[in-house]
Amino acid sequence: MPDTWVTDITHFLDEAGYIAAESGPAIRFAEYLVAIISLISHPEPVPVELSVSCRRKPHRKPCKGHIEGHIAPYTEDIVWWCPECGDSGFITNWQGTMWDLSEAGTIPH
Ligand SMILES: [Zn+2]
């Protein structure tokens, strides 16, 4: 069964806004989430170098999917999913992080 990851990105960041997770796997997961933030927050057209490969390995084979998503209306959460394996999640509190590439994110708060 695919999982749905509901993540508040600020839980992975220190007060200066850098990734500050406890363990290697948590850091890699945080790096994956911030890559998704850049991908989804970037205005169209999104450069190919922001593309994010799925991190899952169903049946021990790396998933070939690339993450897709959008910003949810009203809540402004990032909603993401892998079209290949169905892994998916929500990211909250991403606005204003250093990976926020939206036009609003370029204006200092
Ligand atoms: Zn996948």
Coordinates of N, CA and C and ligand atoms in Angstrom, one line a residue:
M1 N 0.8 -1.2 0.0 CA 0.0 0.0 0.0 C 0.9 1.2 0.0
P2 N 0.6 2.2 -0.9 CA 1.4 3.4 -0.9 C 1.0 4.2 0.4
D3 N 2.0 5.0 0.8 CA 1.8 5.8 2.0 C 1.4 7.2 1.6
T4 N 0.7 7.9 2.5 CA 0.6 9.4 2.3 C 1.3 10.1 3.4
W5 N 2.3 10.9 3.1 CA 3.2 11.5 4.0 C 2.6 12.9 4.2
V6 N 2.3 13.2 5.5 CA 1.8 14.6 5.8 C 3.0 15.2 6.6
T7 N 3.6 16.2 6.0 CA 4.8 16.7 6.7 C 4.8 18.2 6.8
D8 N 5.1 18.7 7.9 CA 5.3 20.1 8.2 C 6.8 20.3 8.0
I9 N 7.2 21.0 7.0 CA 8.7 21.1 6.6 C 9.4 21.8 7.8
T10 N 8.8 22.6 8.5 CA 9.5 23.3 9.6 C 10.0 22.4 10.7
H11 N 9.4 21.2 10.7 CA 9.9 20.2 11.7 C 11.3 19.7 11.3
F12 N 11.7 19.9 10.1 CA 13.0 19.4 9.6 C 14.0 20.5 9.5
L13 N 13.6 21.7 9.9 CA 14.6 22.8 9.8 C 14.9 23.4 11.1
D14 N 16.1 24.1 11.1 CA 16.5 24.8 12.4 C 16.0 26.2 12.3
E15 N 16.4 27.0 13.3 CA 15.8 28.4 13.3 C 16.3 29.2 12.2
A16 N 17.5 28.9 11.6 CA 18.0 29.7 10.4 C 17.4 29.2 9.1
G17 N 16.6 28.1 9.2 CA 15.9 27.6 8.0 C 16.7 26.5 7.2
Y18 N 17.7 26.0 7.8 CA 18.5 25.0 7.2 C 18.0 23.6 7.7
I19 N 18.2 22.6 6.8 CA 17.8 21.2 7.2 C 18.6 20.8 8.5
A20 N 17.8 20.4 9.5 CA 18.4 20.0 10.7 C 17.6 18.8 11.2
A21 N 17.9 17.6 10.7 CA 17.2 16.4 11.1 C 18.2 15.6 11.9
E22 N 17.7 14.6 12.6 CA 18.5 13.9 13.6 C 19.3 12.8 12.9
S23 N 18.8 12.1 12.0 CA 19.5 10.9 11.4 C 19.7 11.0 9.9
G24 N 20.5 10.2 9.4 CA 20.8 10.2 7.9 C 19.5 10.0 7.2
P25 N 18.7 9.0 7.5 CA 17.4 8.8 6.7 C 16.5 10.0 6.8
A26 N 16.5 10.6 8.0 CA 15.6 11.8 8.2 C 16.1 13.0 7.3
I27 N 17.5 13.1 7.2 CA 18.0 14.2 6.4 C 17.7 13.9 4.9
R28 N 17.9 12.7 4.5 CA 17.5 12.3 3.1 C 16.1 12.6 2.8
F29 N 15.2 12.3 3.8 CA 13.8 12.5 3.5 C 13.5 14.0 3.5
A30 N 14.2 14.8 4.3 CA 14.0 16.3 4.3 C 14.5 16.8 3.0
E31 N 15.7 16.3 2.5 CA 16.2 16.8 1.2 C 15.2 16.5 0.1
Y32 N 14.6 15.3 0.2 CA 13.5 15.0 -0.8 C 12.4 15.9 -0.8
L33 N 11.9 16.2 0.4 CA 10.8 17.1 0.6 C 11.1 18.5 0.1
V34 N 12.3 19.1 0.4 CA 12.6 20.4 -0.1 C 12.8 20.5 -1.6
A35 N 13.2 19.4 -2.2 CA 13.3 19.3 -3.7 C 11.9 19.4 -4.2
I36 N 11.0 18.7 -3.6 CA 9.6 18.8 -4.0 C 9.0 20.2 -3.9
I37 N 9.4 20.9 -2.8 CA 8.9 22.3 -2.6 C 9.4 23.1 -3.8
S38 N 10.7 23.0 -4.1 CA 11.2 23.8 -5.3 C 10.5 23.5 -6.5
L39 N 10.3 22.2 -6.8 CA 9.6 21.7 -8.0 C 8.2 22.3 -8.1
I40 N 7.4 22.2 -7.0 CA 6.0 22.5 -7.1 C 5.8 24.1 -7.0
S41 N 6.7 24.7 -6.2 CA 6.4 26.2 -6.0 C 6.9 27.0 -7.2
H42 N 7.8 26.4 -8.0 CA 8.4 27.2 -9.2 C 7.3 27.5 -10.2
P43 N 7.2 28.8 -10.6 CA 6.2 29.1 -11.6 C 6.5 28.3 -12.9
E44 N 5.4 28.1 -13.7 CA 5.6 27.5 -15.0 C 6.4 28.4 -15.9
P45 N 7.2 27.9 -16.8 CA 7.6 26.5 -17.0 C 8.7 26.1 -16.0
V46 N 8.5 24.9 -15.5 CA 9.5 24.4 -14.5 C 10.7 23.8 -15.2
P47 N 11.9 24.3 -14.8 CA 13.1 23.8 -15.5 C 13.3 22.3 -15.2
V48 N 13.8 21.5 -16.1 CA 13.9 20.1 -16.0 C 14.9 19.7 -14.8
E49 N 15.8 20.6 -14.5 CA 16.7 20.2 -13.4 C 16.1 20.2 -12.1
L50 N 14.9 20.7 -12.0 CA 14.1 20.6 -10.7 C 13.3 19.3 -10.6
S51 N 13.3 18.5 -11.6 CA 12.6 17.3 -11.6 C 13.1 16.4 -10.4
V52 N 12.1 15.7 -9.8 CA 12.4 14.9 -8.6 C 12.0 13.5 -8.9
S53 N 13.0 12.6 -8.7 CA 12.7 11.2 -8.9 C 12.1 10.6 -7.7
C54 N 11.2 9.7 -7.9 CA 10.6 9.0 -6.7 C 11.6 8.3 -5.9
R55 N 11.4 8.3 -4.6 CA 12.4 7.7 -3.7 C 12.1 6.3 -3.3
R56 N 10.9 5.8 -3.7 CA 10.5 4.5 -3.3 C 11.2 3.4 -4.1
K57 N 11.2 2.2 -3.5 CA 11.8 1.0 -4.2 C 10.8 -0.1 -4.0
P58 N 9.6 -0.1 -4.7 CA 8.7 -1.2 -4.6 C 9.3 -2.4 -5.1
H59 N 9.2 -3.5 -4.3 CA 9.8 -4.8 -4.7 C 11.3 -4.7 -4.9
R60 N 11.9 -3.8 -4.1 CA 13.3 -3.5 -4.1 C 13.9 -3.0 -5.4
K61 N 13.0 -2.6 -6.4 CA 13.5 -1.9 -7.6 C 13.2 -0.5 -7.5
P62 N 14.1 0.4 -7.8 CA 13.8 1.8 -7.7 C 12.7 2.2 -8.6
C63 N 11.7 2.9 -8.1 CA 10.6 3.4 -8.8 C 11.1 4.4 -9.9
K64 N 10.6 4.2 -11.1 CA 11.0 5.1 -12.2 C 10.2 6.4 -12.3
G65 N 9.3 6.6 -11.4 CA 8.4 7.7 -11.5 C 9.1 9.0 -11.2
H66 N 8.5 10.1 -11.6 CA 8.9 11.5 -11.3 C 7.7 12.2 -10.6
I67 N 8.1 12.9 -9.5 CA 7.0 13.5 -8.7 C 6.3 14.5 -9.4
E68 N 5.0 14.5 -9.3 CA 4.1 15.6 -9.8 C 3.3 16.1 -8.6
G69 N 2.7 17.3 -8.8 CA 1.9 17.9 -7.7 C 1.4 19.3 -8.1
H70 N 0.8 19.9 -7.1 CA 0.3 21.2 -7.2 C 0.1 21.8 -5.8
I71 N -0.1 23.1 -5.9 CA -0.4 23.8 -4.6 C -1.9 23.8 -4.4
A72 N -2.4 23.3 -3.3 CA -3.8 23.2 -3.1 C -4.4 24.5 -2.9
P73 N -5.6 24.8 -3.5 CA -6.3 26.0 -3.3 C -6.7 26.1 -1.8
Y74 N -6.8 27.3 -1.3 CA -7.3 27.6 0.0 C -6.2 27.3 1.1
T75 N -5.8 26.0 1.2 CA -4.9 25.6 2.2 C -3.4 26.0 1.8
E76 N -3.2 26.1 0.5 CA -1.8 26.3 0.0 C -0.8 25.2 0.4
D77 N -1.3 24.1 0.9 CA -0.4 23.0 1.1 C 0.1 22.5 -0.3
I78 N 1.4 22.0 -0.3 CA 1.8 21.3 -1.5 C 1.3 19.9 -1.5
V79 N 0.7 19.5 -2.5 CA 0.2 18.1 -2.7 C 1.0 17.5 -3.7
W80 N 1.6 16.3 -3.4 CA 2.5 15.7 -4.4 C 2.2 14.2 -4.5
W81 N 2.6 13.6 -5.6 CA 2.4 12.2 -5.7 C 3.3 11.6 -6.8
C82 N 3.5 10.3 -6.8 CA 4.2 9.7 -7.8 C 3.2 9.0 -8.7
P83 N 3.2 9.3 -10.0 CA 2.2 8.7 -10.9 C 2.5 7.2 -11.1
E84 N 3.7 6.7 -10.8 CA 4.0 5.3 -11.1 C 3.6 4.4 -9.9
C85 N 4.0 4.8 -8.7 CA 3.7 3.9 -7.6 C 2.6 4.4 -6.6
G86 N 2.2 5.6 -6.8 CA 1.1 6.1 -6.0 C 1.6 6.7 -4.6
D87 N 2.9 6.7 -4.4 CA 3.3 7.4 -3.1 C 2.9 8.8 -3.2
S88 N 2.5 9.4 -2.0 CA 2.0 10.8 -2.1 C 2.1 11.4 -0.8
G89 N 1.9 12.7 -0.8 CA 1.9 13.4 0.5 C 1.5 14.9 0.4
F90 N 1.5 15.5 1.6 CA 1.2 16.9 1.7 C 2.4 17.5 2.4
I91 N 2.7 18.8 2.0 CA 3.8 19.5 2.7 C 3.2 20.8 3.2
T92 N 3.2 21.1 4.5 CA 2.7 22.3 5.0 C 3.9 23.2 5.5
N93 N 3.6 24.5 5.6 CA 4.5 25.5 6.1 C 5.8 25.6 5.3
W94 N 5.6 25.4 4.0 CA 6.8 25.5 3.1 C 7.0 27.0 2.6
Q95 N 6.0 27.8 2.7 CA 6.1 29.2 2.2 C 7.2 29.9 3.0
G96 N 8.0 30.6 2.2 CA 9.0 31.4 2.8 C 10.3 30.7 3.2
T97 N 10.3 29.3 3.0 CA 11.6 28.6 3.2 C 12.5 28.9 2.0
M98 N 13.8 28.6 2.2 CA 14.7 28.9 1.1 C 14.5 28.1 -0.2
W99 N 13.6 27.1 -0.1 CA 13.3 26.3 -1.3 C 12.0 26.8 -2.0
D100 N 11.4 27.8 -1.4 CA 10.1 28.4 -2.0 C 10.5 29.2 -3.2
L101 N 10.2 28.7 -4.4 CA 10.6 29.4 -5.6 C 9.4 30.2 -6.2
S102 N 8.3 30.3 -5.5 CA 7.2 31.0 -6.0 C 7.5 32.5 -6.1
E103 N 6.7 33.2 -6.8 CA 7.0 34.6 -6.9 C 6.8 35.3 -5.6
A104 N 5.9 34.9 -4.8 CA 5.8 35.4 -3.5 C 7.0 35.2 -2.6
G105 N 7.6 34.0 -2.8 CA 8.8 33.6 -2.1 C 10.0 34.4 -2.3
T106 N 10.1 35.1 -3.5 CA 11.2 35.9 -3.8 C 11.2 37.3 -3.1
I107 N 10.1 37.6 -2.6 CA 9.9 38.9 -1.9 C 10.2 38.7 -0.4
P108 N 11.2 39.4 0.2 CA 11.5 39.1 1.6 C 10.3 39.4 2.5
H109 N 10.1 38.5 3.4 CA 9.0 38.7 4.3 C 9.3 39.6 5.5
Ligands
ZN1 ZN 7.1 6.0 -7.3

